[in-house]
Amino acid sequence: HPHQIRKKAISALGNISAEGPSFRNLVLDHEAMESLLLAMYTHPSHSTLLISSWALSNFCGGSPPPKSCFVRKAVPTIAALLVNNDEDIVAEACYSLSKLSEIGSDLVEEILENNVARKLVNYMLSDNQTIQRWSIRTVGSIVGGSNDHAQVVLDNGALPNILELLSIPRKSIRKDACWVLSNITAGSTEQIQAVLDEGIIPALVHIMRISDFNVKKEITWVVSNAACEGTHSQVSYLVDCGVIPALCDMLEAPDAVVTEVAIDAVTEILKVGRRMMMSDVNAYALLVEGCGGLEKLVRLEQHERDAISEKAFFTVETFFSSEIE
């Protein structure tokens, strides 16, 4: 029966592609993508779309990823699958988009041109954990590109949904939500302001007190990006929300990269504090010292990584020289 033969052929190509990038590339080199898309278009039965959406996800996945020229043509079809009534098909489509969004800005542009931003933002709150996970990952990759791409996602209501994600107790969801936020706060000052206006920073400060290191690490990036890229008033708002003790806790993180990110954030905050000084007192320096940050910075001057010891030395000498004489 032609229908059964078609499904078996699609299944075989999907299985071959799943064996690794070299096998996937071999399949794509033989124009399997074109044949698959044609089969989905000419025989759009539920069973065909179900097996095809799975095969598509194998064509789009893998590391290193496929060349964009092989997979770009699939974006409109994948976008159309997002409105399917079968959650398994939607989940495969979200996975495919997450992988395509990691390949490059040209594919992100293609994804956004197919008007999927609102659907992806809504799926971030899906009860289906697979749909939720891969839609969050796709949104995070999109906002991690250009500011224009990030703005499309923000204009489609991403921030209220991200704030809601932060209240979900699942660590993996909170971690991914914070990763998305860190990409947004690496954007323009207007985009940083949108995050602040949503009331997200107080929620992050609270979560840092109760979360494990993997979530704290992502929050450190969120705050550091905002502190390093934000305006003076935005940095002041961060301080008012209580980020200094949270950042100082991360000065002794078990990950040297996170320690360095925390130093950068504290240093930028101290620079703003210096510019706002009243009567020769840097109020932000007092806050850093008061929560043990100065002691940690002094210890970090002996760190084995030169980048960390040099940054710690600079910060201590620049903002605390009188305290340690």
C-alpha positions as MATLAB code, in Angstrom:
seq = 'HPHQIRKKAISALGNISAEGPSFRNLVLDHEAMESLLLAMYTHPSHSTLLISSWALSNFCGGSPPPKSCFVRKAVPTIAALLVNNDEDIVAEACYSLSKLSEIGSDLVEEILENNVARKLVNYMLSDNQTIQRWSIRTVGSIVGGSNDHAQVVLDNGALPNILELLSIPRKSIRKDACWVLSNITAGSTEQIQAVLDEGIIPALVHIMRISDFNVKKEITWVVSNAACEGTHSQVSYLVDCGVIPALCDMLEAPDAVVTEVAIDAVTEILKVGRRMMMSDVNAYALLVEGCGGLEKLVRLEQHERDAISEKAFFTVETFFSSEIE';
ca = [
       0.000    0.000    0.000;
       1.546    3.347   -1.046;
       0.620    5.015    2.247;
       2.436    2.356    4.304;
       5.465    2.409    2.004;
       5.642    6.218    2.294;
       5.538    6.089    6.108;
       8.223    3.395    6.238;
      10.473    5.425    3.922;
      10.014    8.536    6.068;
      10.707    6.491    9.194;
      13.870    5.037    7.670;
      15.209    8.459    6.664;
      14.445    9.814   10.138;
      16.245    6.908   11.791;
      19.280    7.267    9.530;
      19.471   11.010   10.309;
      19.268   10.284   14.027;
      22.486    8.252   13.845;
      24.623   11.407   13.685;
      25.498   14.522   11.672;
      27.363   12.656    8.927;
      24.375   10.374    8.289;
      21.977   13.341    8.499;
      24.060   15.271    5.971;
      24.104   12.262    3.651;
      20.300   12.120    3.795;
      20.005   15.866    3.167;
      22.519   15.692    0.304;
      20.125   13.302   -1.426;
      17.329   15.904   -1.283;
      15.398   14.065    1.419;
      14.121   17.375    2.804;
      12.465   18.272   -0.494;
      10.874   14.820   -0.761;
       9.644   14.939    2.833;
       8.078   18.387    2.463;
       6.381   17.270   -0.740;
       4.976   14.168    0.991;
       3.608   16.328    3.826;
       2.000   18.702    1.338;
       0.435   16.104   -0.943;
      -0.560   13.584    1.771;
      -1.371   15.642    4.896;
      -3.016   12.824    6.836;
      -2.503   12.785   10.592;
      -0.312    9.679   10.510;
       1.892   11.143    7.753;
       2.296   14.464    9.568;
       3.118   12.683   12.836;
       5.944   10.579   11.401;
       7.093   13.456    9.170;
       7.316   15.964   12.021;
       9.534   13.504   13.897;
      11.737   12.952   10.827;
      11.954   16.729   10.320;
      13.254   17.154   13.855;
      16.046   14.687   13.070;
      16.864   16.526    9.834;
      17.144   19.797   11.786;
      18.961   18.522   14.891;
      22.433   17.264   15.646;
      25.767   18.848   16.449;
      27.274   20.332   14.409;
      23.981   21.542   12.921;
      23.043   21.163    9.262;
      23.827   23.930    6.791;
      21.055   26.498    6.645;
      20.660   26.006    2.879;
      19.438   22.452    3.544;
      16.842   23.334    6.182;
      15.659   26.882    5.479;
      13.007   25.656    3.049;
      11.383   23.667    5.869;
      10.601   26.669    8.085;
       7.146   27.509    6.622;
       6.055   23.875    6.973;
       7.345   23.643   10.537;
       5.611   26.924   11.373;
       2.342   25.515   10.047;
       2.713   22.469   12.315;
       2.596   24.746   15.387;
      -1.173   25.047   15.008;
      -1.768   21.294   14.721;
      -4.200   19.753   17.208;
      -1.810   16.908   18.064;
       0.573   17.906   20.848;
       3.171   15.373   19.697;
       3.333   17.090   16.308;
       3.536   20.527   17.946;
       6.317   19.282   20.257;
       8.377   18.045   17.290;
       7.837   21.393   15.542;
       9.000   23.321   18.627;
      12.092   21.111   18.853;
      12.882   21.687   15.162;
      12.519   25.456   15.525;
      14.766   25.451   18.600;
      17.493   23.719   16.617;
      17.064   25.942   13.561;
      17.151   29.089   15.705;
      20.615   28.091   16.937;
      22.094   27.881   13.439;
      22.202   31.579   12.576;
      20.447   34.913   12.256;
      19.281   34.170    8.712;
      17.191   31.273    9.979;
      15.902   33.310   12.924;
      14.791   35.920   10.397;
      13.032   33.199    8.406;
      11.337   31.871   11.548;
      10.058   35.311   12.562;
       8.851   36.072    9.027;
       6.538   33.073    9.378;
       4.720   34.838   12.244;
       5.412   32.250   14.946;
       6.558   34.602   17.725;
       3.160   34.903   19.421;
       2.578   31.149   19.231;
       5.999   30.372   20.727;
       5.494   32.921   23.508;
       2.133   31.356   24.361;
       3.596   27.846   24.294;
       6.096   28.892   26.983;
       3.214   28.352   29.413;
       2.034   25.080   27.841;
       0.986   22.253   30.154;
       2.887   19.922   27.846;
       6.431   19.951   29.252;
       8.087   19.064   25.934;
       6.301   21.866   24.072;
       7.102   24.231   26.921;
      10.790   23.345   27.046;
      11.494   23.685   23.337;
       9.434   26.847   22.893;
      11.404   28.467   25.732;
      14.664   27.362   24.122;
      13.558   28.771   20.763;
      12.554   32.098   22.289;
      15.894   32.253   24.121;
      17.862   31.682   20.923;
      15.835   34.317   19.084;
      16.349   37.011   21.725;
      20.030   36.055   21.907;
      20.494   37.311   18.348;
      19.935   40.875   17.258;
      18.053   43.490   19.277;
      15.516   43.691   16.452;
      14.798   39.970   16.730;
      14.495   40.288   20.509;
      12.065   43.164   20.109;
       9.712   41.035   18.002;
       9.503   38.531   20.846;
       9.009   41.283   23.452;
       6.283   42.882   21.348;
       4.463   39.548   21.402;
       4.179   39.484   25.192;
       7.184   37.421   26.261;
       7.995   39.193   29.538;
       4.712   38.568   31.421;
       5.004   34.883   30.511;
       8.636   34.747   31.628;
       7.643   36.291   34.968;
       5.045   33.548   35.320;
       7.668   30.905   34.489;
       9.773   32.131   37.418;
       7.015   31.027   39.799;
       7.145   27.436   38.495;
       9.102   25.291   40.984;
      10.770   23.115   38.306;
      14.473   24.037   38.317;
      14.977   23.387   34.611;
      12.186   25.793   33.685;
      13.465   28.527   35.998;
      16.989   28.058   34.671;
      15.869   28.331   31.043;
      13.615   31.309   31.818;
      16.569   33.109   33.422;
      18.749   32.233   30.419;
      16.161   33.895   28.156;
      16.202   36.966   30.418;
      20.009   37.149   30.334;
      19.835   37.374   26.547;
      17.255   40.162   26.788;
      19.258   42.206   29.305;
      22.246   41.950   26.948;
      20.195   44.063   24.524;
      19.305   47.745   24.399;
      18.608   49.976   27.410;
      14.962   50.074   26.286;
      14.826   46.285   26.456;
      16.486   46.313   29.883;
      13.868   48.838   30.993;
      11.084   46.546   29.777;
      12.468   43.803   32.043;
      12.622   46.210   34.995;
       9.105   47.530   34.331;
       7.725   43.987   34.426;
       8.825   43.632   38.069;
      11.149   40.746   37.245;
      14.231   41.840   39.229;
      12.662   41.509   42.721;
      11.478   38.024   41.720;
      15.017   37.101   40.644;
      16.543   38.384   43.898;
      14.072   36.232   45.837;
      14.797   33.171   43.687;
      18.548   33.596   44.225;
      18.019   33.093   47.951;
      16.281   29.734   47.508;
      17.678   28.210   44.313;
      20.521   25.873   43.459;
      23.681   27.066   41.737;
      22.560   26.415   38.151;
      19.648   28.838   38.510;
      21.764   31.363   40.442;
      24.346   31.271   37.657;
      21.791   32.346   35.040;
      20.420   35.075   37.304;
      23.955   36.400   37.792;
      24.179   36.804   34.014;
      20.794   38.585   33.924;
      21.851   41.102   36.564;
      25.402   41.536   35.281;
      24.209   42.232   31.732;
      21.717   44.790   33.037;
      24.354   46.416   35.267;
      26.970   46.568   32.503;
      24.637   47.675   29.692;
      22.081   49.719   31.643;
      21.780   53.414   32.447;
      22.649   54.915   35.831;
      19.002   54.992   36.849;
      18.587   51.355   35.836;
      21.621   50.350   37.883;
      20.230   52.306   40.847;
      16.979   50.389   40.510;
      18.902   47.105   40.566;
      20.584   48.170   43.802;
      17.250   49.194   45.326;
      15.961   45.690   44.536;
      18.789   44.151   46.570;
      21.137   42.767   43.917;
      24.370   43.698   45.724;
      24.176   40.956   48.414;
      23.087   38.458   45.751;
      26.044   39.350   43.520;
      28.506   39.323   46.410;
      27.378   35.779   47.255;
      28.402   34.786   43.714;
      31.928   36.193   44.124;
      32.811   32.806   45.620;
      30.919   30.745   43.064;
      32.254   27.257   42.239;
      32.469   28.360   38.603;
      35.258   30.828   37.771;
      33.325   32.278   34.831;
      30.415   33.148   37.123;
      32.803   34.692   39.644;
      34.193   36.917   36.908;
      30.700   37.908   35.760;
      29.813   38.812   39.348;
      32.974   40.951   39.693;
      32.077   42.784   36.480;
      28.589   43.530   37.804;
      29.795   44.700   41.213;
      32.425   46.916   39.566;
      29.890   48.554   37.243;
      27.569   49.180   40.188;
      30.423   50.763   42.165;
      31.218   53.021   39.189;
      27.635   54.279   39.198;
      27.819   54.708   42.967;
      30.919   56.850   42.585;
      29.193   59.106   40.059;
      26.263   59.537   42.475;
      28.450   60.179   45.532;
      27.267   62.574   48.191;
      29.821   63.990   50.669;
      32.647   61.754   49.461;
      30.801   58.542   50.395;
      30.073   55.848   47.814;
      26.865   54.390   49.217;
      27.140   51.332   46.997;
      30.667   50.627   48.271;
      29.283   50.647   51.804;
      26.648   48.095   50.747;
      29.291   45.864   49.165;
      31.467   46.068   52.264;
      28.495   45.552   54.572;
      27.552   42.196   53.057;
      31.101   40.841   53.030;
      31.826   41.678   49.407;
      35.065   43.531   50.129;
      36.519   40.576   52.058;
      35.689   38.276   49.150;
      37.221   40.664   46.621;
      40.425   40.836   48.669;
      40.590   37.034   48.717;
      39.992   36.956   44.964;
      43.146   39.028   44.448;
      44.959   35.723   45.071;
      42.832   33.765   42.588;
      44.683   31.379   40.273;
      43.030   32.882   37.192;
      44.762   36.098   36.189;
      41.586   37.695   34.796;
      39.843   37.287   38.162;
      42.757   38.364   40.350;
      43.404   41.432   38.173;
      39.750   42.502   38.157;
      39.482   41.993   41.906;
      42.644   44.026   42.456;
      41.325   46.839   40.246;
      37.991   46.956   42.073;
      39.556   46.917   45.543;
      42.170   49.557   44.663;
      39.702   51.817   42.863;
      36.831   51.795   45.340;
      38.202   50.593   48.692;
      41.814   51.750   48.915;
      41.179   53.794   52.069;
      39.407   50.867   53.823;
      42.331   48.454   53.454;
      45.213   50.774   54.261;
];
